[in-house]
Short mmCIF file of C-alpha atoms in Angstrom, two decimals:
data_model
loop_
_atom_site.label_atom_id
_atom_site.label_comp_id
_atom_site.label_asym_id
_atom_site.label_seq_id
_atom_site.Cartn_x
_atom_site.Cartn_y
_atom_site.Cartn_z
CA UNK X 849 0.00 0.00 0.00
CA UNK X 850 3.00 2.38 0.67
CA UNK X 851 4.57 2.14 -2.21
CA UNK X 852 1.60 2.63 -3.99
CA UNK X 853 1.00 5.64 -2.17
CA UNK X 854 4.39 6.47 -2.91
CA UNK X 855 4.56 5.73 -6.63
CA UNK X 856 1.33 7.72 -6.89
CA UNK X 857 2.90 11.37 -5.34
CA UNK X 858 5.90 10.64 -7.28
CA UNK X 859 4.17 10.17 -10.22
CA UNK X 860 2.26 13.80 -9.59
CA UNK X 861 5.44 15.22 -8.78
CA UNK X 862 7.05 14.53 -12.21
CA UNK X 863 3.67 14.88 -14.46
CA UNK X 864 3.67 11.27 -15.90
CA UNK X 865 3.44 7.48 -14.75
CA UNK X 866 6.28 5.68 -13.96
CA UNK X 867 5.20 2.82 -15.60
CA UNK X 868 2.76 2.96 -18.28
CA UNK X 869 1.89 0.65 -21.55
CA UNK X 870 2.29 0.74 -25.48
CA UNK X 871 -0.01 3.65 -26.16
CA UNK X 872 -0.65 5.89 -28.46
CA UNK X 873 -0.63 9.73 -26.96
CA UNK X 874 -0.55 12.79 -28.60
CA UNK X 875 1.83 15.82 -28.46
CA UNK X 876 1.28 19.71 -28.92
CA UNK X 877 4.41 20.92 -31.49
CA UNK X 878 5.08 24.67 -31.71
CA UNK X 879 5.16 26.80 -34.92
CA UNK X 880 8.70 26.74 -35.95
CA UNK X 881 10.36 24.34 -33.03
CA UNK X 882 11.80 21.36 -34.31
CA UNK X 883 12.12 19.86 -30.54
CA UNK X 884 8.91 18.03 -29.41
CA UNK X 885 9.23 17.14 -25.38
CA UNK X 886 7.43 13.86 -24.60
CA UNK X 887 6.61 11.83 -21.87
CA UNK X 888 9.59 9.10 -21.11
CA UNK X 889 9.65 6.42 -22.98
CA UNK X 890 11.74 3.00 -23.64
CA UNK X 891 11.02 2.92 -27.49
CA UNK X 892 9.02 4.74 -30.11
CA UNK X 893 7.41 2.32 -32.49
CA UNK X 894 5.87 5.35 -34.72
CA UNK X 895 5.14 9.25 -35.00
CA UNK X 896 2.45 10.54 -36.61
CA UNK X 897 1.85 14.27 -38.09
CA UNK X 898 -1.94 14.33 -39.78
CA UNK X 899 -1.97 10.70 -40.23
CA UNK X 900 0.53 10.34 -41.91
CA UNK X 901 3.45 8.19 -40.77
CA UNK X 902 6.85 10.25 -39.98
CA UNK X 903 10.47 9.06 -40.23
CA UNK X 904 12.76 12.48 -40.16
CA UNK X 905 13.11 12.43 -36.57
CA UNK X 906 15.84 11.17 -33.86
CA UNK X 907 15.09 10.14 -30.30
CA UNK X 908 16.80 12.12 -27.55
CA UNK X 909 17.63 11.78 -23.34
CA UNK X 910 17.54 15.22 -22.29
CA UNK X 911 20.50 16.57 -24.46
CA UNK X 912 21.90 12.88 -25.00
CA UNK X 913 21.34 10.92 -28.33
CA UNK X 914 21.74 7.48 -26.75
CA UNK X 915 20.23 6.72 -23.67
CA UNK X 916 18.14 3.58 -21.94
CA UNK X 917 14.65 6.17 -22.23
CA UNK X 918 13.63 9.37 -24.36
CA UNK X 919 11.93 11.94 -23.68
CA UNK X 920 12.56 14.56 -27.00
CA UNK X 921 11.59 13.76 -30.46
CA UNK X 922 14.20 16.42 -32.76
CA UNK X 923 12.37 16.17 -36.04
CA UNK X 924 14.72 17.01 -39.08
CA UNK X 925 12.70 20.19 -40.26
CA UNK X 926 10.76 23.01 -38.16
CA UNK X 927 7.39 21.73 -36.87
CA UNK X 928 3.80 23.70 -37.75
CA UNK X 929 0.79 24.35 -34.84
CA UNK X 930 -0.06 20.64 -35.30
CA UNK X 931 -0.47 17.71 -32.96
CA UNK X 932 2.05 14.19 -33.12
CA UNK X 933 0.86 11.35 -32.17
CA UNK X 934 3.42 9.11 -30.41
CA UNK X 935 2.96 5.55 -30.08
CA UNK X 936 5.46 4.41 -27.92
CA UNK X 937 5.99 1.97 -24.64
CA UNK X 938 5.55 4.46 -22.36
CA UNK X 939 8.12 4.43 -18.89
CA UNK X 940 11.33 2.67 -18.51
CA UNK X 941 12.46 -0.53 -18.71
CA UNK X 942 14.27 -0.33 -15.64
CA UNK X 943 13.36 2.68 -13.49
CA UNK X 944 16.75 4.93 -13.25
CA UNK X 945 18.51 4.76 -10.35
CA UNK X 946 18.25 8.26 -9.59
CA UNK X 947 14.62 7.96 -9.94
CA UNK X 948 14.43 4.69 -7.59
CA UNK X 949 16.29 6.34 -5.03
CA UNK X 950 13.62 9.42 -4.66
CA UNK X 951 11.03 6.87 -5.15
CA UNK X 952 12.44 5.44 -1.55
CA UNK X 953 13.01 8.56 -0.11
CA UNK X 954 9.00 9.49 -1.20
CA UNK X 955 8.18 5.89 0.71
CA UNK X 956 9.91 6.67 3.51
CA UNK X 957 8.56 10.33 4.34
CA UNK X 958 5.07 8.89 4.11
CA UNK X 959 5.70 5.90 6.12
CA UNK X 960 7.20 7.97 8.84
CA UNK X 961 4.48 10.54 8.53
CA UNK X 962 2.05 8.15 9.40
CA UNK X 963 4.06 6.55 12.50
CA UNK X 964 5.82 9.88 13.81
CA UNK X 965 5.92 12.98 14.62
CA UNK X 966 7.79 15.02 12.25
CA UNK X 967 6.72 18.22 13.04
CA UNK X 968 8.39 18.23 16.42
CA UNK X 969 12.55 19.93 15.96
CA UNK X 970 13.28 19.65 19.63
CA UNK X 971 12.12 18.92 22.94
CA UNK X 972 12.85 20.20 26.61
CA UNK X 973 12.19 18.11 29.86
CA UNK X 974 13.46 20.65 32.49
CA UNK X 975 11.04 23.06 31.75
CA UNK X 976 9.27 21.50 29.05
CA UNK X 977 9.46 23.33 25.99
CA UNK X 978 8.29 21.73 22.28
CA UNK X 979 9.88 23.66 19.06
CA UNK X 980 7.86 22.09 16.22
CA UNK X 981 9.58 22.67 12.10
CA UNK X 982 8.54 25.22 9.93
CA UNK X 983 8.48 22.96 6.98
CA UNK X 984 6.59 19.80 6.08
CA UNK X 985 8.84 16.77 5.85
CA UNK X 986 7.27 16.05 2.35
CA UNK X 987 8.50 19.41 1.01
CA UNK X 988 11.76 19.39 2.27
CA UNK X 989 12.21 15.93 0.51
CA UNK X 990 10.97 17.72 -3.00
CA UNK X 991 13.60 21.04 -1.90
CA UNK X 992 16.38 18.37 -1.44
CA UNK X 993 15.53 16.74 -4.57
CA UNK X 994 14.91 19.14 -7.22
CA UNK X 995 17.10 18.57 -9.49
CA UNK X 996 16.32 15.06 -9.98
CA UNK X 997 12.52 15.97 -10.19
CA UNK X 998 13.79 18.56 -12.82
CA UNK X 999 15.58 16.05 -14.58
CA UNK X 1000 12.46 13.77 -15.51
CA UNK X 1001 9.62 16.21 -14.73
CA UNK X 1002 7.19 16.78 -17.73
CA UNK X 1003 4.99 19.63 -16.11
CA UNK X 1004 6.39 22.59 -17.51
CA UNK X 1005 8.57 21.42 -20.79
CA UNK X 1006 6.11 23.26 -23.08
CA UNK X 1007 7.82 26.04 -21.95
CA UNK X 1008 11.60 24.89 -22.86
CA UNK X 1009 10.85 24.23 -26.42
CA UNK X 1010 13.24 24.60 -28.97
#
């Protein structure tokens, strides 16, 4: 149930599934761009532009041409306002090690949420005094992490394009 749980805020965190199936989904290009951000994916059996089938295009990592996932179509010519449709197996084959790692840092700050007191920073028996955090333990995880959430995240690459 955890990791579940887990999985799930992980999974909001970065704007995609983890682990998904061969699916068809479809992408909004930008006028001019010849960079299309996509969800990760293991392989892309076929891209789509209006139906018809589409072969001038590489598969990118982030900036890297060969990698164990994509996540950037770079099409061979500038794109128009149209949709692609990507049909691809959607998540990775084996789930990064970066990205397994937060996953069990994610587990672990709910686990102990639900079995502890986090809130509490230090306690006093002479006189009894309680100093409770300023921050959740949840969003000092995603502070610590950013740059791996960064790394993967899909929620705001319409922005980066190009």
């Amino acid at each position: 149930l955890y990791i579940d749980i887990a999985t799930e805020k992980l999974n909001g965190l970065l704007c995609f599934k983890l682990c998904d199936d061969t699916a068809t989904k479809k992408f909004e290009a930008r006028k001019g761009y010849r960079t299309l951000y996509i969800n990760p994916c293991a392989e892309v059996s076929a891209v789509t532009i209006d139906g018809k089938i589409e072969t001038g295009y590489t598969l990118r990592q982030n900036e890297f041409y060969n990698g164990d996932w994509y996540n950037i179509i770079e099409f061979n010519y500038p794109l128009t306002d149209t949709v692609v449709s990507v049909t691809a197996d959607w998540g990775f084959h084996e789930l990064p090690t970066d990205l397994a790692q937060l996953l069990g840092k994610v587990f672990d700050t709910h686990s102990k949420s639900l079995t502890t007191d986090l809130s509490v920073k230090s306690k006093r028996i002479e006189d009894f005094s309680v100093t409770y955090k300023d921050d959740d333990a949840y969003d000092l995880l995603v502070m610590a992490n950013q740059s791996t959430i960064y790394k993967y995240a899909q929620c705001e690459r319409g922005i980066l394009h190009g």
